Amino acid sequence: MTGAPPTECLEACDVHFRRGTRTILGGVTLSLRSGEIVALLGANGAGKSTLFRILLGFLKPEQGEIRLDGVPLGTFSRRALAQRIAYVPQAHVAPFPYSVRDVVLLGRLAETGIFRAAKAADHQVVNEILERLAITHLAERPYTEISGGERQLTLIARALAQGASILVMDEPMTGLDFGYQVRLLQQLVSLAGTGHTIVFSTHNPEHAVQIATRIAVLRDGAIMADGPPAEIITPPLIHTLYGVEVSTLTNADGQMLIVPVMEPVRL
């Protein structure tokens, strides 16, 4: 007996967007389904951040629409959207030295509103999320004094505190050391396993191959490819996007490896 197929929860339908006379997005259609991890690849200037801002409702498309559970995004209040969709930025600097706990607690505003003080139940939610992401030991540390990887986990915790089931993440691994990149990838897989939908942009195709259930490729303002990693990531595609030659290999566990083709160094 098989379970029901994943349902589409967030859709971009023929989305167009321009800045002045420059077309940024020229008819983008992309669907996100419950429990998926979708990696968005594209060179700088391809329109990835603009697409994310439109998915979040921060920008309005000139043509087309975004639908959440089949309903146009514009019919939702900002508070209702915050309870469904959360944005995890690439970098964030708090204006005050809030503790990690307080930064995560800010996520509860989507549930409580700004005029109600946090209750015991809100603090319990925060405690559970800190434990889930293994950052309880950071709870009382100033957010401004922790590492980049710890900040990224804190921002994910804040997004979860909103109650959001859809996480939109703009290049979340940028600037993180190797250890935190691995930890973050593992956390994203864990979140998808509990039903969260995750879409993230990256310039590292290996990150996409390692955890994504689907890869979408944005080029010249349009989705040029969308499908399972093994079908999408090919040497010709990498060359088209980034102008470099690569080889793809498969290790003993069946995982794809992407290896740059480089001239040998002669000493």
CSV table of C-alpha atoms in Angstrom, one decimal:
chain,number,residue,atom,x,y,z
A,1,MET,CA,0.0,0.0,0.0
A,2,THR,CA,1.4,3.4,-1.0
A,3,GLY,CA,0.7,6.7,0.6
A,4,ALA,CA,-0.9,9.7,-1.2
A,5,PRO,CA,1.4,11.6,-3.5
A,6,PRO,CA,2.8,14.9,-2.2
A,7,THR,CA,0.5,17.8,-2.8
A,8,GLU,CA,1.5,21.1,-4.4
A,9,CYS,CA,1.6,23.7,-1.6
A,10,LEU,CA,3.4,26.7,-3.3
A,11,GLU,CA,3.3,27.4,-7.0
A,12,ALA,CA,4.7,30.1,-9.3
A,13,CYS,CA,2.4,30.3,-12.3
A,14,ASP,CA,3.9,32.0,-15.4
A,15,VAL,CA,5.6,34.7,-13.3
A,16,HIS,CA,7.0,37.8,-15.1
A,17,PHE,CA,9.0,40.6,-13.5
A,18,ARG,CA,11.0,43.5,-14.9
A,19,ARG,CA,13.2,46.2,-13.4
A,20,GLY,CA,12.9,49.2,-15.8
A,21,THR,CA,13.4,47.8,-19.2
A,22,ARG,CA,15.3,44.7,-18.1
A,23,THR,CA,13.4,41.5,-17.9
A,24,ILE,CA,14.3,39.6,-14.7
A,25,LEU,CA,11.8,36.8,-14.9
A,26,GLY,CA,10.1,35.9,-18.2
A,27,GLY,CA,7.4,33.3,-17.5
A,28,VAL,CA,8.6,31.2,-14.6
A,29,THR,CA,6.5,28.3,-13.5
A,30,LEU,CA,7.6,26.3,-10.5
A,31,SER,CA,5.7,24.1,-8.0
A,32,LEU,CA,6.8,23.0,-4.5
A,33,ARG,CA,5.3,20.0,-2.9
A,34,SER,CA,5.0,19.0,0.7
A,35,GLY,CA,8.1,17.3,2.1
A,36,GLU,CA,10.3,18.2,-0.9
A,37,ILE,CA,13.7,19.8,-0.9
A,38,VAL,CA,14.1,21.8,-4.1
A,39,ALA,CA,17.4,23.3,-5.0
A,40,LEU,CA,17.5,26.3,-7.3
A,41,LEU,CA,20.6,26.7,-9.4
A,42,GLY,CA,21.6,29.6,-11.5
A,43,ALA,CA,24.5,32.0,-12.1
A,44,ASN,CA,24.6,35.4,-10.4
A,45,GLY,CA,22.0,37.6,-11.9
A,46,ALA,CA,19.8,34.8,-13.1
A,47,GLY,CA,16.8,36.0,-10.9
A,48,LYS,CA,16.9,33.6,-8.0
A,49,SER,CA,16.6,36.2,-5.3
A,50,THR,CA,13.9,38.0,-7.2
A,51,LEU,CA,11.9,34.8,-7.6
A,52,PHE,CA,12.2,34.1,-3.9
A,53,ARG,CA,11.0,37.6,-3.0
A,54,ILE,CA,8.0,37.0,-5.2
A,55,LEU,CA,7.3,33.5,-3.7
A,56,LEU,CA,7.4,35.2,-0.2
A,57,GLY,CA,5.0,38.0,-1.3
A,58,PHE,CA,7.6,40.7,-0.9
A,59,LEU,CA,7.3,41.6,-4.6
A,60,LYS,CA,4.3,41.5,-6.9
A,61,PRO,CA,4.8,39.9,-10.3
A,62,GLU,CA,3.8,42.0,-13.4
A,63,GLN,CA,2.1,38.9,-14.8
A,64,GLY,CA,1.2,35.5,-13.5
A,65,GLU,CA,0.6,34.7,-9.8
A,66,ILE,CA,1.8,32.8,-6.8
A,67,ARG,CA,-0.6,30.3,-5.2
A,68,LEU,CA,-0.5,28.8,-1.7
A,69,ASP,CA,-2.6,25.6,-1.5
A,70,GLY,CA,-4.2,26.6,-4.7
A,71,VAL,CA,-5.2,30.1,-3.4
A,72,PRO,CA,-3.7,33.3,-4.8
A,73,LEU,CA,-1.0,34.6,-2.4
A,74,GLY,CA,-2.5,38.1,-2.4
A,75,THR,CA,-5.6,36.9,-0.5
A,76,PHE,CA,-3.6,36.0,2.6
A,77,SER,CA,-2.8,38.5,5.3
A,78,ARG,CA,0.9,39.0,6.2
A,79,ARG,CA,0.4,37.3,9.5
A,80,ALA,CA,-1.3,34.3,7.8
A,81,LEU,CA,1.6,34.0,5.3
A,82,ALA,CA,4.2,34.2,8.1
A,83,GLN,CA,2.5,31.2,9.7
A,84,ARG,CA,3.0,29.2,6.5
A,85,ILE,CA,6.1,30.5,4.8
A,86,ALA,CA,9.3,31.6,6.4
A,87,TYR,CA,12.4,33.3,4.9
A,88,VAL,CA,15.8,32.3,6.0
A,89,PRO,CA,18.3,34.9,4.7
A,90,GLN,CA,21.9,34.3,3.7
A,91,ALA,CA,23.2,36.6,6.4
A,92,HIS,CA,21.6,38.7,9.1
A,93,VAL,CA,23.0,41.1,11.6
A,94,ALA,CA,20.8,41.9,14.6
A,95,PRO,CA,20.6,45.6,15.5
A,96,PHE,CA,20.9,44.7,19.2
A,97,PRO,CA,22.8,42.0,21.0
A,98,TYR,CA,19.8,39.8,21.5
A,99,SER,CA,20.3,36.4,23.0
A,100,VAL,CA,19.9,33.4,20.6
A,101,ARG,CA,16.7,32.5,22.6
A,102,ASP,CA,15.3,36.0,22.0
A,103,VAL,CA,16.0,35.9,18.3
A,104,VAL,CA,14.2,32.5,18.0
A,105,LEU,CA,11.3,33.9,20.2
A,106,LEU,CA,10.8,36.7,17.7
A,107,GLY,CA,9.4,34.0,15.4
A,108,ARG,CA,6.5,33.5,17.7
A,109,LEU,CA,5.2,37.0,16.7
A,110,ALA,CA,3.6,35.4,13.7
A,111,GLU,CA,1.4,33.4,16.1
A,112,THR,CA,1.0,35.8,19.0
A,113,GLY,CA,1.0,39.2,17.3
A,114,ILE,CA,3.2,42.1,18.5
A,115,PHE,CA,0.9,43.3,21.3
A,116,ARG,CA,0.9,40.1,23.4
A,117,ALA,CA,3.8,39.1,25.7
A,118,ALA,CA,5.2,35.6,25.2
A,119,LYS,CA,3.6,33.0,27.4
A,120,ALA,CA,5.0,29.8,28.9
A,121,ALA,CA,3.7,27.9,25.8
A,122,ASP,CA,5.8,30.1,23.5
A,123,HIS,CA,8.9,29.5,25.6
A,124,GLN,CA,8.2,25.8,25.5
A,125,VAL,CA,8.0,25.9,21.7
A,126,VAL,CA,11.3,27.7,21.6
A,127,ASN,CA,13.0,25.2,23.9
A,128,GLU,CA,11.8,22.3,21.8
A,129,ILE,CA,13.1,23.9,18.6
A,130,LEU,CA,16.5,24.8,20.2
A,131,GLU,CA,16.8,21.1,21.3
A,132,ARG,CA,15.7,19.8,17.9
A,133,LEU,CA,18.5,21.8,16.1
A,134,ALA,CA,21.0,21.0,18.8
A,135,ILE,CA,21.7,24.6,19.7
A,136,THR,CA,20.3,24.7,23.3
A,137,HIS,CA,23.8,25.4,24.6
A,138,LEU,CA,23.7,28.7,22.6
A,139,ALA,CA,20.4,29.9,24.1
A,140,GLU,CA,21.8,32.6,26.3
A,141,ARG,CA,24.7,33.6,24.1
A,142,PRO,CA,24.5,37.0,22.3
A,143,TYR,CA,23.5,36.4,18.7
A,144,THR,CA,26.1,38.9,17.6
A,145,GLU,CA,28.9,36.8,19.1
A,146,ILE,CA,28.2,33.4,17.6
A,147,SER,CA,29.7,31.9,14.4
A,148,GLY,CA,28.1,32.1,11.0
A,149,GLY,CA,27.0,28.5,11.1
A,150,GLU,CA,25.4,29.0,14.5
A,151,ARG,CA,23.6,32.1,13.2
A,152,GLN,CA,22.2,30.1,10.3
A,153,LEU,CA,20.9,27.5,12.6
A,154,THR,CA,19.4,30.2,14.8
A,155,LEU,CA,17.6,31.7,11.8
A,156,ILE,CA,16.2,28.3,10.9
A,157,ALA,CA,15.0,28.0,14.5
A,158,ARG,CA,13.3,31.4,14.2
A,159,ALA,CA,11.6,30.3,11.0
A,160,LEU,CA,10.4,27.1,12.7
A,161,ALA,CA,9.1,29.1,15.7
A,162,GLN,CA,6.8,30.9,13.3
A,163,GLY,CA,5.1,27.6,12.7
A,164,ALA,CA,5.9,27.8,9.0
A,165,SER,CA,5.9,24.6,7.0
A,166,ILE,CA,7.6,26.1,4.0
A,167,LEU,CA,11.2,27.4,4.3
A,168,VAL,CA,12.7,29.7,1.6
A,169,MET,CA,16.4,29.8,2.0
A,170,ASP,CA,18.7,32.1,0.0
A,171,GLU,CA,22.2,30.5,-0.3
A,172,PRO,CA,22.2,29.2,3.2
A,173,MET,CA,25.6,27.6,3.1
A,174,THR,CA,27.5,30.7,2.0
A,175,GLY,CA,30.4,31.6,4.3
A,176,LEU,CA,30.0,28.5,6.4
A,177,ASP,CA,32.9,26.2,7.2
A,178,PHE,CA,32.8,22.6,6.0
A,179,GLY,CA,31.5,21.2,9.3
A,180,TYR,CA,28.6,23.6,9.5
A,181,GLN,CA,27.7,23.0,5.8
A,182,VAL,CA,27.4,19.3,6.5
A,183,ARG,CA,25.4,19.9,9.7
A,184,LEU,CA,23.0,22.3,7.9
A,185,LEU,CA,22.5,19.9,5.0
A,186,GLN,CA,21.6,17.2,7.6
A,187,GLN,CA,19.2,19.5,9.3
A,188,LEU,CA,17.4,20.3,6.1
A,189,VAL,CA,17.0,16.5,5.3
A,190,SER,CA,15.6,16.0,8.8
A,191,LEU,CA,13.1,18.9,8.4
A,192,ALA,CA,11.9,17.5,5.1
A,193,GLY,CA,11.4,14.1,6.8
A,194,THR,CA,8.9,15.7,9.1
A,195,GLY,CA,6.9,17.3,6.3
A,196,HIS,CA,8.5,20.7,5.8
A,197,THR,CA,9.0,21.9,2.3
A,198,ILE,CA,12.3,23.5,1.6
A,199,VAL,CA,13.5,25.5,-1.4
A,200,PHE,CA,17.1,26.8,-1.3
A,201,SER,CA,19.4,28.5,-3.8
A,202,THR,CA,23.0,27.5,-4.1
A,203,HIS,CA,26.1,28.0,-6.3
A,204,ASN,CA,27.4,24.5,-5.2
A,205,PRO,CA,25.8,21.8,-7.4
A,206,GLU,CA,27.1,19.1,-5.0
A,207,HIS,CA,24.9,20.5,-2.2
A,208,ALA,CA,21.9,20.2,-4.5
A,209,VAL,CA,22.9,16.6,-5.5
A,210,GLN,CA,23.4,15.5,-1.9
A,211,ILE,CA,20.0,16.5,-0.5
A,212,ALA,CA,17.6,17.7,-3.1
A,213,THR,CA,14.6,15.7,-4.3
A,214,ARG,CA,14.4,18.1,-7.3
A,215,ILE,CA,16.7,20.6,-8.9
A,216,ALA,CA,15.4,23.6,-10.8
A,217,VAL,CA,17.7,25.6,-13.0
A,218,LEU,CA,17.0,29.3,-13.6
A,219,ARG,CA,18.7,30.9,-16.6
A,220,ASP,CA,17.9,34.0,-18.5
A,221,GLY,CA,14.8,34.5,-16.4
A,222,ALA,CA,13.2,31.1,-17.1
A,223,ILE,CA,13.3,27.6,-15.7
A,224,MET,CA,15.5,25.7,-18.2
A,225,ALA,CA,15.4,22.4,-16.4
A,226,ASP,CA,13.5,20.9,-13.5
A,227,GLY,CA,13.7,17.3,-12.3
A,228,PRO,CA,15.5,14.7,-10.2
A,229,PRO,CA,19.2,15.5,-9.6
A,230,ALA,CA,20.5,12.5,-11.5
A,231,GLU,CA,18.7,13.7,-14.6
A,232,ILE,CA,19.5,17.4,-14.3
A,233,ILE,CA,23.1,17.6,-13.2
A,234,THR,CA,25.2,16.8,-16.3
A,235,PRO,CA,28.6,18.1,-17.4
A,236,PRO,CA,27.0,20.1,-20.3
A,237,LEU,CA,24.6,21.8,-17.9
A,238,ILE,CA,27.3,22.8,-15.5
A,239,HIS,CA,29.4,24.2,-18.4
A,240,THR,CA,26.3,26.2,-19.6
A,241,LEU,CA,25.7,27.7,-16.2
A,242,TYR,CA,29.2,28.3,-14.9
A,243,GLY,CA,31.6,28.0,-17.9
A,244,VAL,CA,33.7,25.2,-16.4
A,245,GLU,CA,34.3,21.6,-17.4
A,246,VAL,CA,33.4,18.9,-14.9
A,247,SER,CA,33.1,15.1,-14.8
A,248,THR,CA,30.4,13.3,-12.8
A,249,LEU,CA,31.2,10.1,-10.9
A,250,THR,CA,29.2,7.8,-8.7
A,251,ASN,CA,30.6,6.5,-5.4
A,252,ALA,CA,30.0,3.1,-3.8
A,253,ASP,CA,26.9,4.5,-2.1
A,254,GLY,CA,25.4,5.6,-5.3
A,255,GLN,CA,25.9,9.3,-4.7
A,256,MET,CA,26.9,11.5,-7.5
A,257,LEU,CA,30.2,13.4,-7.3
A,258,ILE,CA,31.1,16.4,-9.4
A,259,VAL,CA,34.8,16.8,-10.1
A,260,PRO,CA,36.2,19.9,-11.9
A,261,VAL,CA,38.4,19.0,-14.9
A,262,MET,CA,41.7,20.9,-14.3
A,263,GLU,CA,45.1,20.9,-16.0
A,264,PRO,CA,47.6,19.1,-13.8
A,265,VAL,CA,50.0,21.3,-11.8
A,266,ARG,CA,53.5,20.9,-12.9
A,267,LEU,CA,56.2,21.9,-10.4
